[in-house]
XYZ file of C-alpha atoms in Angstrom:
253
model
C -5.380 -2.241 -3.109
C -6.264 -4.828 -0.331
C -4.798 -8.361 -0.581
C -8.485 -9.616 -0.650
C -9.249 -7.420 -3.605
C -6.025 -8.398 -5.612
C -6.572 -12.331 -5.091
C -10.377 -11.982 -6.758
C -9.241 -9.812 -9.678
C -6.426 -12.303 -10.662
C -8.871 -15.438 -9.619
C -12.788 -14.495 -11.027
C -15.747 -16.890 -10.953
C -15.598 -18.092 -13.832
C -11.563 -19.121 -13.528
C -13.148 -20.903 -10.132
C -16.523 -22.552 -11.492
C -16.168 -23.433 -15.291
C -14.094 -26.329 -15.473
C -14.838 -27.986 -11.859
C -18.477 -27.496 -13.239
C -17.856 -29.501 -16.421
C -16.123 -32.276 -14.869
C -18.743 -32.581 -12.442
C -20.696 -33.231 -15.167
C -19.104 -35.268 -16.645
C -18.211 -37.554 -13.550
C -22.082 -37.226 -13.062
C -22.754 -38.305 -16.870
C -20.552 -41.383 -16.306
C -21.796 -42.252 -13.014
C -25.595 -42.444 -14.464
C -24.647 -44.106 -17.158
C -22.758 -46.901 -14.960
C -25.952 -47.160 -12.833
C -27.987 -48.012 -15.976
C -25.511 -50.204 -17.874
C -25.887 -53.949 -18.398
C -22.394 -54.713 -17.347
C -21.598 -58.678 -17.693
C -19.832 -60.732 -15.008
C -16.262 -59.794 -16.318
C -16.756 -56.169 -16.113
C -18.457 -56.513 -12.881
C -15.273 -58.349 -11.639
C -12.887 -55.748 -12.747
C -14.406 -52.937 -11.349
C -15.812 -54.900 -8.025
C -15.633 -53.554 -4.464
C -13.513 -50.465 -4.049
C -11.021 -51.272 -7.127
C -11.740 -48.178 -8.999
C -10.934 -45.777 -6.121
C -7.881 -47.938 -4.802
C -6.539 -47.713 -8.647
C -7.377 -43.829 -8.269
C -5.737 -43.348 -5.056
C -2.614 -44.955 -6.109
C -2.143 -42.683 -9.561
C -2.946 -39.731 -7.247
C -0.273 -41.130 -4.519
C 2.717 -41.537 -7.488
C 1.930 -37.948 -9.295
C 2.268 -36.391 -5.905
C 5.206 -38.059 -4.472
C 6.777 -37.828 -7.779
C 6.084 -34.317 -8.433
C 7.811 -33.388 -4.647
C 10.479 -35.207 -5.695
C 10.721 -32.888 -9.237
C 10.399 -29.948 -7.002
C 13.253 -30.624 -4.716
C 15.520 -31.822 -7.504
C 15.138 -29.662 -9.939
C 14.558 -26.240 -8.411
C 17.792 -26.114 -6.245
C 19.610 -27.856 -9.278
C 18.545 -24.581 -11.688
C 19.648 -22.405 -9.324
C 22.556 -23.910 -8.593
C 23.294 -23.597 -12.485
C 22.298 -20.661 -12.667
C 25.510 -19.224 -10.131
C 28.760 -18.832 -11.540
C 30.795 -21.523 -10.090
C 28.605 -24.046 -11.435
C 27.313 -22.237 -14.302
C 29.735 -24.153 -16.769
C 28.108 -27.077 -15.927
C 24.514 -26.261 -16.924
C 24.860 -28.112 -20.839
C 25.769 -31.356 -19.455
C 22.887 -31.351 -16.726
C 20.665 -30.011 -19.680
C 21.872 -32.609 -21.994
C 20.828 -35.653 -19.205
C 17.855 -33.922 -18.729
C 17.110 -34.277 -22.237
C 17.963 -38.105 -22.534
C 15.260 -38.510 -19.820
C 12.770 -36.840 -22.257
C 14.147 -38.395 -25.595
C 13.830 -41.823 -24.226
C 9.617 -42.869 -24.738
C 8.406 -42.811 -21.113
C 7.443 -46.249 -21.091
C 10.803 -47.748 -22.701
C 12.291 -45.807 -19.897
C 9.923 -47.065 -17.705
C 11.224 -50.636 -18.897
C 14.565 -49.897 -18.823
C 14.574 -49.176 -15.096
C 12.746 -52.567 -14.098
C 15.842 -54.210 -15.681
C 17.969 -51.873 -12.910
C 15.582 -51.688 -10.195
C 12.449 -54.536 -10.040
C 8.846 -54.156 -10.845
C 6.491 -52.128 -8.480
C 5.298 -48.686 -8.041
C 8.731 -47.296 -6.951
C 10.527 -47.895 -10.089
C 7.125 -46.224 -11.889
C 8.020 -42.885 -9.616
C 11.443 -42.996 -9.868
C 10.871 -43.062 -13.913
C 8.253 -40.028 -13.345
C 10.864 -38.220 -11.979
C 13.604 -38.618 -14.100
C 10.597 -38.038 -17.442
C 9.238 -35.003 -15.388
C 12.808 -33.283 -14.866
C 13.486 -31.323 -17.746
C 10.236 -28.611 -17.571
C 10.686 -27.591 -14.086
C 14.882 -27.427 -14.583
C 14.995 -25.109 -17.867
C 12.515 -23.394 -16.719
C 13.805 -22.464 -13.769
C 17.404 -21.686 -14.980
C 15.612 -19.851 -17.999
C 13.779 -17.593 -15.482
C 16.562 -17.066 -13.475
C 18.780 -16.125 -17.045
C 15.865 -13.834 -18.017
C 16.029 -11.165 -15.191
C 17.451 -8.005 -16.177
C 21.101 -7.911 -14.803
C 20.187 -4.693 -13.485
C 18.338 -5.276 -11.051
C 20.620 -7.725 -9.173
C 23.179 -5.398 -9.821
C 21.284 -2.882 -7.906
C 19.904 -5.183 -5.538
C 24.002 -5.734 -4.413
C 24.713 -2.161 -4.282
C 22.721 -1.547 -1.318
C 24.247 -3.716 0.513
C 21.959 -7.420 -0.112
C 24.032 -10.635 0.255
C 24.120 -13.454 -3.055
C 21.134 -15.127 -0.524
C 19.281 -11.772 -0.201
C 19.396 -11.411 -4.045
C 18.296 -14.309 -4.833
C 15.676 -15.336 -2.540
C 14.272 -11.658 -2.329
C 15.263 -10.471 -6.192
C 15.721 -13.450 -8.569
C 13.406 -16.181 -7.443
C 10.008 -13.726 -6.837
C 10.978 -12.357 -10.648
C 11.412 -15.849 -11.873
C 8.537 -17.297 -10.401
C 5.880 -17.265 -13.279
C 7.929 -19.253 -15.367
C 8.990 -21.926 -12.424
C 5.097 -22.432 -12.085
C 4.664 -22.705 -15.596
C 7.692 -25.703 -15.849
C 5.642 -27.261 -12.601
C 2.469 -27.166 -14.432
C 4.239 -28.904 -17.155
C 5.543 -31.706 -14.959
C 2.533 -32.482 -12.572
C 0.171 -32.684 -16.310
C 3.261 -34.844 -17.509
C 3.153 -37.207 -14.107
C -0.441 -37.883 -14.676
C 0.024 -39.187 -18.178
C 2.961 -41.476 -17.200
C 1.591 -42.808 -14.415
C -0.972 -44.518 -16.932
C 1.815 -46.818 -18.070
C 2.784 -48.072 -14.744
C 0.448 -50.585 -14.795
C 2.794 -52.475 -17.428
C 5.764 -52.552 -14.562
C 3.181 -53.335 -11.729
C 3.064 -49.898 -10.425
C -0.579 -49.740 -10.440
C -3.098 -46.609 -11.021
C -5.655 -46.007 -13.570
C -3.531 -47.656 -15.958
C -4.842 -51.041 -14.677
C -8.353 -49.838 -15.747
C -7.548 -49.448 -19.334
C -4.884 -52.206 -19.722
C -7.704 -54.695 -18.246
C -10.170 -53.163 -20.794
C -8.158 -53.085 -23.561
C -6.998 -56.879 -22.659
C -10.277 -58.207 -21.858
C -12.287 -56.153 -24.645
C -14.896 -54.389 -21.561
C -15.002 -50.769 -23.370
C -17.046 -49.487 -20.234
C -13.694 -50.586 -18.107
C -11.655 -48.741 -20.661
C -13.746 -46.281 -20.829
C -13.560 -45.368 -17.078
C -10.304 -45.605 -16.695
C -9.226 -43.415 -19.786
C -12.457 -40.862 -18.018
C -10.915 -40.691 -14.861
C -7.421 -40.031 -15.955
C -8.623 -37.073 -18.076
C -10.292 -35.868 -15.423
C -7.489 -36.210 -12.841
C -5.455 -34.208 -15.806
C -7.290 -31.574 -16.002
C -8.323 -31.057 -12.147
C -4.612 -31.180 -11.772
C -3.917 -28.356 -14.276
C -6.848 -26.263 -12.836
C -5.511 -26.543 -9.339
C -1.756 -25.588 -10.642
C -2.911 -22.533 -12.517
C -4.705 -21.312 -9.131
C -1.143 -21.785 -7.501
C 0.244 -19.809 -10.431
C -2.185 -17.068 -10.276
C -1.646 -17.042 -6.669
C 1.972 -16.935 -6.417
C 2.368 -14.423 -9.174
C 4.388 -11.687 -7.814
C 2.053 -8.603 -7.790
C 4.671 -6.571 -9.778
C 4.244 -8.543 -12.889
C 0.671 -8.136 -12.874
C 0.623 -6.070 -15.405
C 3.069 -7.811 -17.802
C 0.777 -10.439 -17.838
């Protein structure tokens, strides 16, 4: 079957339209209904000029520069668990993985300003230490998953550890390293909310100034937006996911 052919029977119309179609909608809903509204001067104040999209590019700007920083952390760190000389190790890097997640994100979030300072950096570096744990267990769980037979047989005709892995273990463990990414960008999205309360910015700014100054149509748009940017994020990682799938689990899944 052609490439082309493959790519629109894993990704249909519908997996492509729905969702994009209903936050359209509902960014169109929101927009009308800002046009019309009798806003008074303080709402008009804290949404004036370009504030809204400056707040939006900066939560966009810390779940993507977070997120990198998940990848390349915690993707060479499961496989490096994963291989026998450091495979001992994997309960203690599971159990500090852990006490990133066990600790509330924002008294983590807290506790780093009294290490660090205020600002957006310390609100990434706490998104990266909160979004961790998914893409690590998952990867070392994929990796643990794969029938020992086929690197077994991989080796036997002559592949090296690198040729395994990269050509064997990683394709076969994919799925489930997507699935832990997923996790983390949805999770980045969400914490970046409560950067506001360490200066870091983002659409958390929206609904702390709307919860502090009692403007629902300021709260409102900011809790809108960051729903939206949740789910477009989610979308857009499950097309990765579909895309990346290794055609050989197709039908397993």
């Amino acid at each position: 079957m052609p490439a082309g052919e493959r790519l629109r029977d894993r990704i249909t119309w519908q997996k492509l339209t729905v969702l994009p179609g209903v936050l359209a909608l509902v960014m169109l809903g929101t927009w009308l209904w800002f046009r019309d509204a009798q806003l008074d001067t303080i709402t008009r104040n804290a949404l004036a000029g370009d504030i809204v999209l400056l707040r939006l590019r900066d939560h966009v700007e810390m779940t993507a520069i977070s997120t990198f920083f998940v990848l390349i952390i915690a993707i060479p760190l499961g496989i490096a668990l994963t291989r026998p000389l450091l495979r001992r190790a994997t309960p203690v890097a599971m159990a500090f993985a852990n006490l990133g997640q066990a600790v509330p994100s924002l008294g983590l979030l807290v506790l780093l300003v009294f290490w660090l300072n205020i600002g957006q950096s310390t609100a990434v570096i706490g998104m990266v230490v909160y979004a961790v744990l998914p893409v690590l267990a998952n990867t070392i769980t994929g990796l643990r998953n794969i029938d020992p037979g086929l690197t077994e047989a991989a080796k036997g005709i002559g592949m090296s550890p690198i040729g395994v892995l990269t050509k064997v273990e990683l394709p076969l463990a994919v799925p489930l390293i997507l699935a832990g990414v997923r996790n983390a960008l949805v999770l980045n999205v969400g914490t970046a909310t409560l950067a506001t309360f360490i200066g870091g910015g983002g659409l958390g700014d929206l609904i702390a100034s709307g919860i502090t100054t009692q403007r629902m149509p300021v709260l409102m748009l900011g809790s809108i937006l960051t729903v939206a940017l949740a789910l477009l994020v989610d979308w857009l990682a499950s097309l990765v996911e579909l895309v990346l799938r290794p055609r050989g689990l197709e039908g397993s899944s």
